[in-house]
Amino acid sequence: MAKLNILGGSGEGRSLNVNASRSINLYPDLDADPESKAVISLTKTPGCSMWGAVGAGPNRGQHPFNGLNFVVSGSELRSLDASKVLSPLLGTLLTVTDRVSMKDNGLLASGIGGNQLIIVDGQAGYIYEAVAGTFTQISSPGFPLNPTHVEYIDGYFIVTNDTMAASASELYDGTTWNALATTPVQSAPDNIKNLVSVYQQLLFLKEFTAEFFYDTGTPTTSGFPFSRVSGGVLPYGIAAPWSLCRGIGSVFWLAQVWTNNTGEFIGPVILNGAVVTPIGSPAINYRMSLWTDIVNVFAYCYSEGGHNFVVFTSPGDNQTFVYDAATQMWHERSTYTDNPYQINRHVGNSYAFFNGAHLLGDYQSGNIYQMRSDRVTDHGLPMVCVRRTNHIFDGSELDNLFVTQLQLDVDIKVRPGTATAVAALSGDAVLSCTVTNPGFDYVVDPQIVLVPVDGNGSGATATAIAGGGGVQSITVTAGGSGYTQEPQVVLVDNPIKPTIGLASSTDGGDTWSNERIKVVGKRVVFNRLSKARDKVWQIRFSDPASLVLLGGYGEVDK
C-alpha cells in the first residue's frame, strides 16, 4: 500500500486542473525529525469559547491597558478585567460602525506615562484617562480632522487622516495638539493610509510608497518631532489600510506599487529591516487579487504552539486566509453559519492578547471569544474542516488509476465536557440546580444525574440546556424526596461517534461525487473507489473533537 500525497496547505489558484488543494480549518504542521511518522500533518485550527460580551456590537476594536481589556462595541467604550467583569459605560463615540484605532501612552505609576488611552474612529478622536476615569472628545485646535489611525512612539501619539500629513501630540498628553507639530510625508504625492512604530522608527504606509521617520528631538512648539530617514523610502504602498499588523518581530501588510500610472496589487508582504519580501504564493496572490472589497481587508498576528499566524480577512468577500510564518504555508479559516458545505470568513473582527488569552471580537455581535487550540467548536458551532487534496494521477503515462482502497491515518480525540453545577434543597427535595461553570464545546444538551452524597434521597431528575458552546441552564423536573444533603450534580456527555466524509472529483474539482460517510477508528477505510486518469478527493470532518490528519495510504492499480 503506497502513501499518497494528500496533505498540504491551500494552493488553489487560477486553474483547478493545475492545483486544487485547499486546507480549511486545518493548518499544516511540520516535524523536523525525518524519522517521524508524519513529516507533515494537518491539525484542526483553534476553536473559540465564550469569554465575555460588550454591548450589541459590532466589535470594532480592543486594546489591553492598565490591567484591563478596553473594547469598542458599537458606539460604546467599556472594559473587562481579568475576571471578565464588565465595566459601566466609560464613554460614547460619535460613530457606531467601522473599525477604530486605539493606543495608550503608558502609566505614570510605572515610572513614566500619561495614563491615557486614545481612540480615533474616522470622525473624531477621544481620550480615556485611566486614573481619573474620564472620557473626553479631543478638541485641541491642532488635532487633525477625520482621524483614521494612531500610533504611539517616544511619548507621542501620532495621528493620520488619509492625507499626506501627520500630526503629533504633546509629550504624554493626547488632549493637547500644537498646529506646528504637523508635517507632510511627501516623498511621493500619495496619501498616508496607516502607520506603525518599528525598529525605533515611524513607518508611514502610503498608497504606493512607504517612508521611515526618526525622532529628531524637535519640541512640538517648534515643529514635528520626527524627520524622514535619509534614503528611507520604500517603493511599496498598502492596498488595504487595516491589513497592517505587527507581530513576531516583523510587520505584515497587503502591498501595492505604482506601475504605469496605476496601482498594481502585489499581495501580502513582510518587512525585515528595510527589505520588503512577498510571502504569498502566486496562487494566494491571485485569489486575493479577486477580492472586490480589498480596501476593507484587515489583519492581525498571533503565536501559539510554535506557530506564528498572520490572519487576513476580507469581510465583503467572506474569506479568511492565514499565513504561518513558521512553516511558510497558507490555510483558510471559516466559521459555520447554516450550511456545512459553505466556506465563510472567520468570526474574528478584532484581536487582543490579554491576561494570557487570545481574544477575538465577533463581527456580528458584542461577544468576545477566547481562541484556544483545545477548543474544538466555534462557541458551540461546528468547525467544518475540509482537506481538498491535490491531483492524484499517473505522472509518467497519464493512464487510468484505480484506487481500490483509501486509508486515512487520523488522530481524533473526543474530550469530556467541563461544565459543573450545584444543587439546592427545599426540605428533603431538590429545588434547583445552578450552573457554576458552563464549560465549552457542547453542541448537544448533556444528561443530568443527581447523585446522593450520603446515600439518602432518590427520585430527583433534571434536564440541561446547552447554547453557545456551554451549558446555559439546568431545570429540575422532579424534586424527589429523602435528601439530607445537596446531591452531586453529574453532567453526562451524550456519546459522540465521529465520522469523516469523502467525496471525489474526476474533473479537477469542478464537480463532486456524493459524499461517503465512515465512522472513525484509528484508520478510516474507504473501499471500491472509482477509476480515473485524475482524481481529487475532498475530506470533511465537523464533529466536536480534535483532529490531526497524518496521511493517506492507497492500493493503486492501473
Coordinates of C-alpha atoms in Angstrom, one line a residue:
M1 CA 0.0 0.0 0.0
A2 CA 1.5 3.3 -1.1
K3 CA 1.5 6.6 0.8
L4 CA -0.4 9.1 -1.2
N5 CA 0.4 12.8 -1.4
I6 CA -2.9 14.2 0.1
L7 CA -1.6 16.7 2.7
G8 CA -0.5 20.3 2.3
G9 CA -1.8 23.9 2.6
S10 CA -4.1 25.9 0.3
G11 CA -2.6 26.1 -3.2
E12 CA -5.7 26.6 -5.4
G13 CA -5.0 29.3 -7.9
R14 CA -6.0 30.2 -11.4
S15 CA -6.8 26.7 -12.6
L16 CA -8.1 23.8 -10.6
N17 CA -6.5 21.5 -13.1
V18 CA -3.1 22.8 -12.0
N19 CA -3.6 22.8 -8.3
A20 CA -6.9 22.0 -6.5
S21 CA -5.6 21.8 -2.9
R22 CA -7.3 23.6 0.0
S23 CA -7.0 23.3 3.7
I24 CA -9.9 24.9 5.5
N25 CA -9.8 25.0 9.3
L26 CA -6.7 22.7 9.1
Y27 CA -3.2 24.0 9.2
P28 CA 0.0 22.2 8.1
D29 CA 2.3 21.1 10.9
L30 CA 5.9 20.1 10.0
D31 CA 8.1 17.7 12.1
A32 CA 11.8 18.3 11.7
D33 CA 12.6 14.7 12.6
P34 CA 12.9 12.7 9.3
E35 CA 12.2 9.5 11.2
S36 CA 8.8 10.7 12.5
K37 CA 5.7 9.0 11.3
A38 CA 4.4 12.2 9.6
V39 CA 6.9 14.8 8.5
I40 CA 3.8 16.8 7.5
S41 CA 0.4 16.6 9.1
L42 CA -2.8 18.7 9.2
T43 CA -4.1 19.9 12.6
K44 CA -7.5 21.4 13.3
T45 CA -7.3 25.1 13.8
P46 CA -8.1 26.6 17.3
G47 CA -11.7 26.9 18.2
C48 CA -13.4 29.6 20.3
S49 CA -15.4 29.7 23.6
M50 CA -17.3 32.5 25.1
W51 CA -15.1 34.8 27.2
G52 CA -17.3 38.0 27.7
A53 CA -19.7 40.4 26.0
V54 CA -19.7 44.1 25.4
G55 CA -22.9 45.8 24.1
A56 CA -24.7 44.8 21.0
G57 CA -21.7 45.1 18.7
P58 CA -20.2 45.0 16.2
N59 CA -16.9 44.7 17.9
R60 CA -14.8 47.5 16.4
G61 CA -11.5 47.2 18.3
Q62 CA -9.8 46.0 21.5
H63 CA -6.8 47.3 23.4
P64 CA -5.3 45.9 26.7
F65 CA -4.2 48.7 29.1
N66 CA -3.8 49.2 32.8
G67 CA -4.8 45.5 33.6
L68 CA -8.0 45.9 31.6
N69 CA -9.1 45.0 28.1
F70 CA -10.8 48.0 26.6
V71 CA -13.4 47.3 23.9
V72 CA -15.3 49.5 21.5
S73 CA -18.6 47.8 20.7
G74 CA -21.0 49.9 18.5
S75 CA -20.6 53.4 20.0
E76 CA -19.7 52.2 23.5
L77 CA -16.3 52.1 25.2
R78 CA -16.2 49.6 28.1
S79 CA -13.6 47.4 29.7
L80 CA -13.4 43.9 31.1
D81 CA -10.9 42.8 33.8
A82 CA -9.1 39.5 34.1
S83 CA -12.1 38.1 35.9
K84 CA -14.3 39.1 32.9
V85 CA -16.2 41.7 34.9
L86 CA -17.7 44.3 32.6
S87 CA -17.3 48.0 33.5
P88 CA -20.1 50.6 33.3
L89 CA -20.2 52.7 30.2
L90 CA -16.9 54.6 30.0
G91 CA -17.6 56.8 27.0
T92 CA -19.7 57.1 23.8
L93 CA -18.2 57.6 20.3
L94 CA -19.9 59.6 17.6
T95 CA -19.8 56.6 15.3
V96 CA -21.3 53.1 15.6
T97 CA -19.7 51.1 12.8
D98 CA -16.3 50.6 11.1
R99 CA -13.0 49.9 12.7
V100 CA -11.3 52.1 15.3
S101 CA -7.6 52.6 16.0
M102 CA -6.5 52.5 19.7
K103 CA -3.2 53.2 21.5
D104 CA -2.1 54.1 25.0
N105 CA 0.8 56.2 26.3
G106 CA 1.7 54.2 29.4
L107 CA 1.1 54.6 33.1
L108 CA 2.7 57.3 35.2
A109 CA 2.7 54.8 38.1
S110 CA 5.1 52.6 36.1
G111 CA 7.7 55.4 36.0
I112 CA 6.7 57.5 33.0
G113 CA 3.5 57.8 31.1
G114 CA 0.3 59.8 30.5
N115 CA -2.3 57.3 31.8
Q116 CA -4.2 57.8 28.5
L117 CA -6.0 55.7 26.0
I118 CA -6.6 57.3 22.6
I119 CA -9.3 56.2 20.1
V120 CA -9.8 57.5 16.6
D121 CA -12.8 56.5 14.5
G122 CA -12.5 58.4 11.2
Q123 CA -14.7 61.2 12.5
A124 CA -13.1 62.3 15.9
G125 CA -10.5 61.5 18.5
Y126 CA -11.2 60.6 22.1
I127 CA -9.1 60.3 25.3
Y128 CA -9.9 58.0 28.2
E129 CA -7.9 58.9 31.3
A130 CA -7.3 55.6 33.1
V131 CA -6.6 57.0 36.6
A132 CA -9.2 59.8 36.7
G133 CA -11.7 57.6 34.8
T134 CA -12.7 60.5 32.4
F135 CA -13.7 60.3 28.7
T136 CA -13.4 63.4 26.5
Q137 CA -13.5 64.2 22.8
I138 CA -10.3 65.8 21.7
S139 CA -11.0 69.5 21.0
S140 CA -7.4 70.9 20.7
P141 CA -7.2 73.2 17.6
G142 CA -4.1 71.4 16.3
F143 CA -5.9 68.0 16.2
P144 CA -6.5 66.8 12.6
L145 CA -10.0 66.4 11.2
N146 CA -11.4 62.9 10.5
P147 CA -8.5 61.0 12.1
T148 CA -8.3 57.4 10.9
H149 CA -5.2 55.8 12.5
V150 CA -3.0 56.5 15.6
E151 CA 0.4 55.2 16.8
Y152 CA 2.5 55.7 19.9
I153 CA 6.2 56.3 19.9
D154 CA 8.7 58.0 22.3
G155 CA 5.9 59.6 24.4
Y156 CA 3.9 61.0 21.4
F157 CA 0.6 60.0 19.8
I158 CA 0.9 60.3 16.1
V159 CA -2.3 60.6 14.1
T160 CA -3.0 60.5 10.3
N161 CA -6.2 61.2 8.5
D162 CA -5.9 59.8 4.9
T163 CA -4.0 62.9 3.7
M164 CA -0.3 63.4 3.2
A165 CA 0.1 64.9 6.7
A166 CA 0.8 63.5 10.1
S167 CA 0.3 65.2 13.5
A168 CA 2.0 64.7 16.9
S169 CA 0.5 65.3 20.4
E170 CA 2.4 66.9 23.2
L171 CA 4.6 64.5 25.2
Y172 CA 2.3 62.1 27.2
D173 CA -0.7 64.3 26.6
G174 CA -3.2 63.3 23.9
T175 CA -5.5 66.2 24.8
T176 CA -3.1 68.8 23.5
W177 CA -2.0 69.2 19.9
N178 CA 0.1 72.1 18.6
A179 CA -0.7 73.0 15.0
L180 CA 3.1 73.4 14.4
A181 CA 3.6 69.7 15.2
T182 CA 2.3 68.6 11.8
T183 CA 4.4 67.5 8.8
P184 CA 3.9 66.5 5.2
V185 CA 5.0 63.0 4.3
Q186 CA 5.7 63.8 0.8
S187 CA 8.5 61.9 -1.0
A188 CA 5.6 60.9 -3.3
P189 CA 2.2 62.5 -3.8
D190 CA 0.2 59.7 -2.2
N191 CA -1.8 59.8 1.0
I192 CA -0.9 58.1 4.3
K193 CA -3.1 55.0 4.8
N194 CA -1.6 53.7 8.1
L195 CA 1.5 53.9 10.3
V196 CA 3.5 51.7 12.7
S197 CA 6.3 52.1 15.2
V198 CA 9.0 49.6 14.2
Y199 CA 12.8 49.4 14.8
Q200 CA 12.5 52.6 17.0
Q201 CA 11.3 54.5 14.0
L202 CA 8.0 55.5 12.5
L203 CA 6.9 53.8 9.2
F204 CA 4.2 55.6 7.3
L205 CA 2.4 53.3 4.9
K206 CA 1.0 55.3 1.9
E207 CA -0.9 54.3 -1.1
F208 CA 2.1 53.3 -3.2
T209 CA 5.2 54.1 -1.1
A210 CA 6.3 53.9 2.5
E211 CA 8.6 56.3 4.5
F212 CA 10.7 55.9 7.6
F213 CA 10.9 58.8 10.1
Y214 CA 13.2 59.1 13.1
D215 CA 12.9 61.1 16.3
T216 CA 14.9 64.3 16.0
G217 CA 14.0 65.7 19.4
T218 CA 12.3 68.7 18.0
P219 CA 9.8 70.1 20.5
T220 CA 6.2 70.3 19.3
T221 CA 6.2 74.1 19.9
S222 CA 8.7 74.3 17.1
G223 CA 7.6 71.6 14.7
F224 CA 7.1 67.9 14.2
P225 CA 9.3 65.8 16.4
F226 CA 10.3 63.4 13.6
S227 CA 12.0 63.7 10.2
R228 CA 12.4 61.3 7.2
V229 CA 15.4 59.0 7.3
S230 CA 17.8 59.7 4.5
G231 CA 17.1 57.2 1.8
G232 CA 14.3 55.7 3.9
V233 CA 11.6 55.5 1.2
L234 CA 10.3 52.1 0.1
P235 CA 8.6 51.5 -3.3
Y236 CA 5.7 49.6 -1.7
G237 CA 2.4 51.0 -0.5
I238 CA -0.6 49.4 1.2
A239 CA -3.7 48.3 -0.7
A240 CA -5.8 47.7 2.5
P241 CA -5.1 50.2 5.3
W242 CA -6.3 47.8 8.1
S243 CA -4.2 44.9 6.7
L244 CA -1.1 46.3 8.5
C245 CA -0.2 44.2 11.6
R246 CA 2.8 43.8 13.7
G247 CA 3.9 40.5 15.2
I248 CA 6.8 38.0 15.7
G249 CA 9.3 40.8 15.3
S250 CA 8.1 41.8 11.8
V251 CA 5.4 43.9 10.1
F252 CA 2.9 42.5 7.5
W253 CA 0.5 44.1 5.1
L254 CA -1.2 43.8 1.7
A255 CA 1.1 45.7 -0.7
Q256 CA 0.7 47.5 -3.9
V257 CA 3.0 49.5 -6.1
W258 CA 2.7 52.3 -8.6
T259 CA 3.0 50.9 -12.2
N260 CA 2.1 52.6 -15.5
N261 CA 0.1 55.3 -13.7
T262 CA -2.0 52.9 -11.7
G263 CA -1.8 50.8 -8.6
E264 CA -0.8 47.2 -9.0
F265 CA -1.6 44.7 -6.3
I266 CA 1.4 42.7 -5.1
G267 CA -0.1 40.7 -2.3
P268 CA 0.9 40.0 1.3
V269 CA 4.4 41.1 2.3
I270 CA 6.7 41.0 5.3
L271 CA 9.1 43.8 6.4
N272 CA 12.5 42.7 7.7
G273 CA 14.7 45.7 8.3
A274 CA 14.2 47.9 5.3
V275 CA 13.6 44.9 3.0
V276 CA 10.1 44.1 1.8
T277 CA 9.6 40.5 0.9
P278 CA 6.4 38.9 -0.6
I279 CA 5.1 36.0 1.4
G280 CA 2.1 35.0 -0.8
S281 CA 2.4 32.2 -3.3
P282 CA 1.2 33.1 -6.9
A283 CA -2.0 31.1 -6.1
I284 CA -2.7 33.0 -2.9
N285 CA -1.9 36.4 -4.5
Y286 CA -4.2 35.5 -7.4
R287 CA -7.1 34.6 -5.2
M288 CA -6.6 37.8 -3.1
S289 CA -6.5 39.9 -6.2
L290 CA -10.0 38.7 -7.0
W291 CA -11.3 40.3 -3.8
T292 CA -13.8 43.0 -4.6
D293 CA -13.6 44.6 -1.1
I294 CA -9.9 44.7 -0.7
V295 CA -9.9 48.2 0.9
N296 CA -11.6 46.8 4.0
V297 CA -9.3 43.7 4.5
F298 CA -7.9 43.6 8.0
A299 CA -5.2 41.5 9.6
Y300 CA -3.9 40.5 13.0
C301 CA -0.9 38.4 14.2
Y302 CA -0.7 35.9 17.0
S303 CA 1.5 33.0 18.0
E304 CA 0.6 29.7 19.6
G305 CA 2.3 26.3 19.9
G306 CA 5.4 27.3 17.9
H307 CA 3.3 28.6 15.0
N308 CA 3.2 32.3 14.1
F309 CA -0.1 33.1 12.3
V310 CA -1.0 36.2 10.2
V311 CA -4.8 36.3 9.7
F312 CA -6.2 38.2 6.7
T313 CA -9.9 38.6 6.4
S314 CA -11.9 40.2 3.6
P315 CA -15.4 41.0 5.1
G316 CA -17.0 41.9 1.8
D317 CA -15.7 38.7 0.1
N318 CA -16.5 36.5 3.1
Q319 CA -13.0 34.9 3.1
T320 CA -10.1 34.4 5.6
F321 CA -6.6 33.4 4.6
V322 CA -3.9 32.6 7.1
Y323 CA -0.1 32.6 6.7
D324 CA 2.0 30.6 9.1
A325 CA 5.5 32.2 9.3
A326 CA 6.8 29.0 11.0
T327 CA 6.1 26.8 8.0
Q328 CA 5.7 29.5 5.3
M329 CA 2.4 27.8 4.3
W330 CA -1.1 29.0 3.9
H331 CA -4.5 27.7 5.0
E332 CA -8.1 29.1 5.3
R333 CA -10.4 29.6 8.2
S334 CA -14.2 29.6 8.2
T335 CA -17.0 30.0 10.7
Y336 CA -20.1 27.9 10.3
T337 CA -23.4 29.6 9.5
D338 CA -26.2 27.3 8.5
N339 CA -24.7 25.3 5.6
P340 CA -21.9 22.8 6.3
Y341 CA -20.7 23.0 2.7
Q342 CA -20.4 26.7 2.6
I343 CA -17.0 28.3 3.3
N344 CA -17.2 31.7 5.1
R345 CA -14.9 34.2 6.7
H346 CA -13.7 33.6 10.3
V347 CA -15.7 35.1 13.1
G348 CA -12.9 37.3 14.5
N349 CA -13.3 41.0 13.8
S350 CA -10.7 42.3 16.3
Y351 CA -7.9 40.7 18.3
A352 CA -6.2 41.3 21.6
F353 CA -3.8 39.3 23.7
F354 CA -4.9 39.9 27.3
N355 CA -4.1 38.1 30.5
G356 CA -2.5 35.2 28.6
A357 CA -5.6 34.7 26.3
H358 CA -6.1 35.2 22.6
L359 CA -9.3 37.2 22.4
L360 CA -11.5 37.7 19.3
G361 CA -14.3 40.2 18.9
D362 CA -17.4 39.0 17.0
Y363 CA -18.1 40.8 13.8
Q364 CA -21.9 40.4 14.2
S365 CA -22.3 41.0 18.0
G366 CA -20.7 42.2 21.1
N367 CA -19.4 38.8 22.1
I368 CA -15.7 38.2 22.8
Y369 CA -14.3 34.7 22.5
Q370 CA -11.2 33.1 23.7
M371 CA -9.4 31.3 20.9
R372 CA -7.5 28.1 22.1
S373 CA -6.1 25.0 20.4
D374 CA -8.0 22.8 22.9
R375 CA -11.4 24.2 21.8
V376 CA -13.0 22.1 19.1
T377 CA -16.0 24.2 18.2
D378 CA -16.6 27.9 17.5
H379 CA -18.6 28.8 20.6
G380 CA -20.8 25.7 20.1
L381 CA -21.0 25.9 16.3
P382 CA -19.4 23.0 14.3
M383 CA -15.9 23.7 12.8
V384 CA -16.1 22.2 9.4
C385 CA -12.6 21.0 8.5
V386 CA -12.0 20.4 4.8
R387 CA -8.9 19.0 3.1
R388 CA -9.2 19.1 -0.7
T389 CA -6.2 17.1 -2.0
N390 CA -4.1 17.9 -5.0
H391 CA -4.3 15.7 -8.1
I392 CA -3.6 12.0 -7.8
F393 CA -2.6 10.9 -11.3
D394 CA -0.1 8.8 -13.3
G395 CA 2.7 11.2 -13.8
S396 CA 4.5 9.0 -16.3
E397 CA 1.8 7.9 -18.8
L398 CA -1.3 9.7 -17.7
D399 CA -3.0 6.4 -17.6
N400 CA -6.2 5.5 -15.7
L401 CA -5.6 4.8 -12.0
F402 CA -7.8 2.6 -9.9
V403 CA -7.5 3.2 -6.2
T404 CA -9.1 0.0 -4.8
Q405 CA -8.8 1.2 -1.2
L406 CA -8.0 4.5 0.6
Q407 CA -7.0 4.5 4.2
L408 CA -6.8 7.8 6.2
D409 CA -4.5 7.8 9.1
V410 CA -6.1 10.1 11.7
D411 CA -5.8 11.1 15.4
I412 CA -9.2 12.1 16.7
K413 CA -10.0 12.7 20.4
V414 CA -13.4 13.4 21.9
R415 CA -12.7 15.3 25.1
P416 CA -15.1 15.1 28.1
G417 CA -17.2 18.1 29.0
T418 CA -16.1 20.5 31.6
A419 CA -19.3 22.1 32.9
T420 CA -20.1 22.0 36.6
A421 CA -23.2 22.7 38.7
V422 CA -24.5 22.6 42.3
A423 CA -27.9 21.6 43.7
A424 CA -30.0 23.3 46.4
L425 CA -32.6 21.7 48.6
S426 CA -36.0 22.7 49.9
G427 CA -36.8 20.5 52.8
D428 CA -35.8 17.0 51.6
A429 CA -36.4 17.7 47.9
V430 CA -34.1 19.1 45.2
L431 CA -35.3 22.6 44.5
S432 CA -32.8 23.9 41.9
C433 CA -29.5 23.4 40.1
T434 CA -27.2 26.3 39.4
V435 CA -24.5 26.1 36.7
T436 CA -21.2 27.2 38.2
N437 CA -19.1 26.7 35.1
P438 CA -20.8 26.4 31.7
G439 CA -17.8 24.6 30.1
F440 CA -17.2 24.7 26.4
D441 CA -17.7 22.8 23.1
Y442 CA -21.2 21.5 24.0
V443 CA -23.2 21.0 20.8
V444 CA -26.0 18.9 22.4
D445 CA -27.6 19.0 25.8
P446 CA -25.8 16.8 28.4
Q447 CA -27.7 14.4 30.6
I448 CA -28.1 15.3 34.3
V449 CA -27.7 12.7 37.1
L450 CA -28.3 13.7 40.7
V451 CA -26.2 11.5 42.9
P452 CA -26.9 11.4 46.7
V453 CA -23.7 12.1 48.6
D454 CA -24.7 10.2 51.8
G455 CA -26.9 7.6 50.3
N456 CA -30.1 9.4 51.3
G457 CA -32.7 10.6 48.8
S458 CA -33.9 9.5 45.4
G459 CA -36.2 10.4 42.6
A460 CA -34.8 13.8 41.6
T461 CA -34.4 14.5 37.9
A462 CA -33.2 17.4 35.9
T463 CA -32.6 18.5 32.3
A464 CA -29.9 20.8 30.9
I465 CA -29.9 23.2 28.0
A466 CA -26.7 24.0 26.1
G467 CA -26.1 27.0 24.0
G468 CA -23.2 29.0 22.6
G469 CA -20.9 26.0 23.4
G470 CA -21.7 26.0 27.1
V471 CA -24.4 24.7 29.5
Q472 CA -26.8 27.6 29.9
S473 CA -29.2 26.3 32.5
I474 CA -30.4 23.2 34.4
T475 CA -34.1 22.7 35.2
V476 CA -35.3 20.4 38.0
T477 CA -38.1 18.3 36.5
A478 CA -38.7 16.2 39.7
G479 CA -37.5 17.2 43.2
G480 CA -37.6 13.6 44.7
S481 CA -37.5 13.1 48.4
G482 CA -35.5 11.9 51.3
Y483 CA -32.4 14.1 50.6
T484 CA -30.5 15.1 53.7
Q485 CA -27.6 16.8 51.8
E486 CA -27.4 18.5 48.4
P487 CA -26.8 15.8 45.8
Q488 CA -23.9 15.9 43.5
V489 CA -24.8 17.2 40.0
V490 CA -23.2 15.0 37.4
L491 CA -23.3 16.1 33.8
V492 CA -23.0 13.1 31.4
D493 CA -21.9 13.8 27.9
N494 CA -24.1 12.3 25.1
P495 CA -21.9 9.8 23.2
I496 CA -20.3 11.1 20.0
K497 CA -19.1 8.8 17.3
P498 CA -17.0 11.0 15.0
T499 CA -17.4 10.5 11.3
I500 CA -15.4 11.6 8.2
G501 CA -16.8 12.2 4.8
L502 CA -15.1 11.6 1.5
A503 CA -16.1 12.9 -1.9
S504 CA -14.2 12.7 -5.2
S505 CA -13.8 14.6 -8.4
T506 CA -12.6 13.4 -11.8
D507 CA -12.6 16.8 -13.4
G508 CA -10.1 18.7 -11.2
G509 CA -12.6 19.8 -8.6
D510 CA -15.3 21.3 -10.6
T511 CA -17.9 18.7 -9.7
W512 CA -18.0 16.2 -6.9
S513 CA -19.5 12.8 -6.2
N514 CA -21.9 12.1 -3.4
E515 CA -20.1 12.1 0.0
R516 CA -19.4 8.8 1.6
I517 CA -19.5 8.8 5.4
K518 CA -17.4 6.5 7.6
V519 CA -17.3 6.2 11.4
V520 CA -13.8 7.0 12.6
G521 CA -11.5 4.4 14.0
K522 CA -7.7 4.6 14.3
R523 CA -7.8 4.5 10.5
V524 CA -10.7 5.3 8.2
V525 CA -11.0 2.9 5.3
F526 CA -12.9 3.6 2.0
N527 CA -13.2 0.8 -0.5
R528 CA -14.3 0.4 -4.1
L529 CA -13.2 3.8 -5.3
S530 CA -13.7 4.7 -8.9
K531 CA -11.1 4.7 -11.7
A532 CA -9.9 7.9 -13.3
R533 CA -6.9 9.5 -15.0
D534 CA -7.0 12.3 -12.5
K535 CA -8.5 12.1 -9.0
V536 CA -9.1 14.8 -6.4
W537 CA -10.5 13.9 -3.0
Q538 CA -12.3 16.1 -0.5
I539 CA -12.1 15.0 3.1
R540 CA -14.6 16.6 5.5
F541 CA -14.9 16.5 9.3
S542 CA -17.2 18.5 11.5
D543 CA -17.6 16.7 14.9
P544 CA -16.7 18.4 18.2
A545 CA -13.4 16.6 18.6
S546 CA -9.7 17.3 18.0
L547 CA -8.3 16.2 14.6
V548 CA -4.9 15.5 13.3
L549 CA -4.7 14.1 9.7
L550 CA -1.4 12.2 9.4
G551 CA -1.7 10.9 5.8
G552 CA -3.4 8.7 3.4
Y553 CA -2.5 5.3 2.0
G554 CA -3.9 3.6 -1.1
E555 CA -3.8 0.4 -3.1
V556 CA -3.3 1.8 -6.6
D557 CA -3.7 -0.2 -9.8
K558 CA -3.6 0.8 -13.5

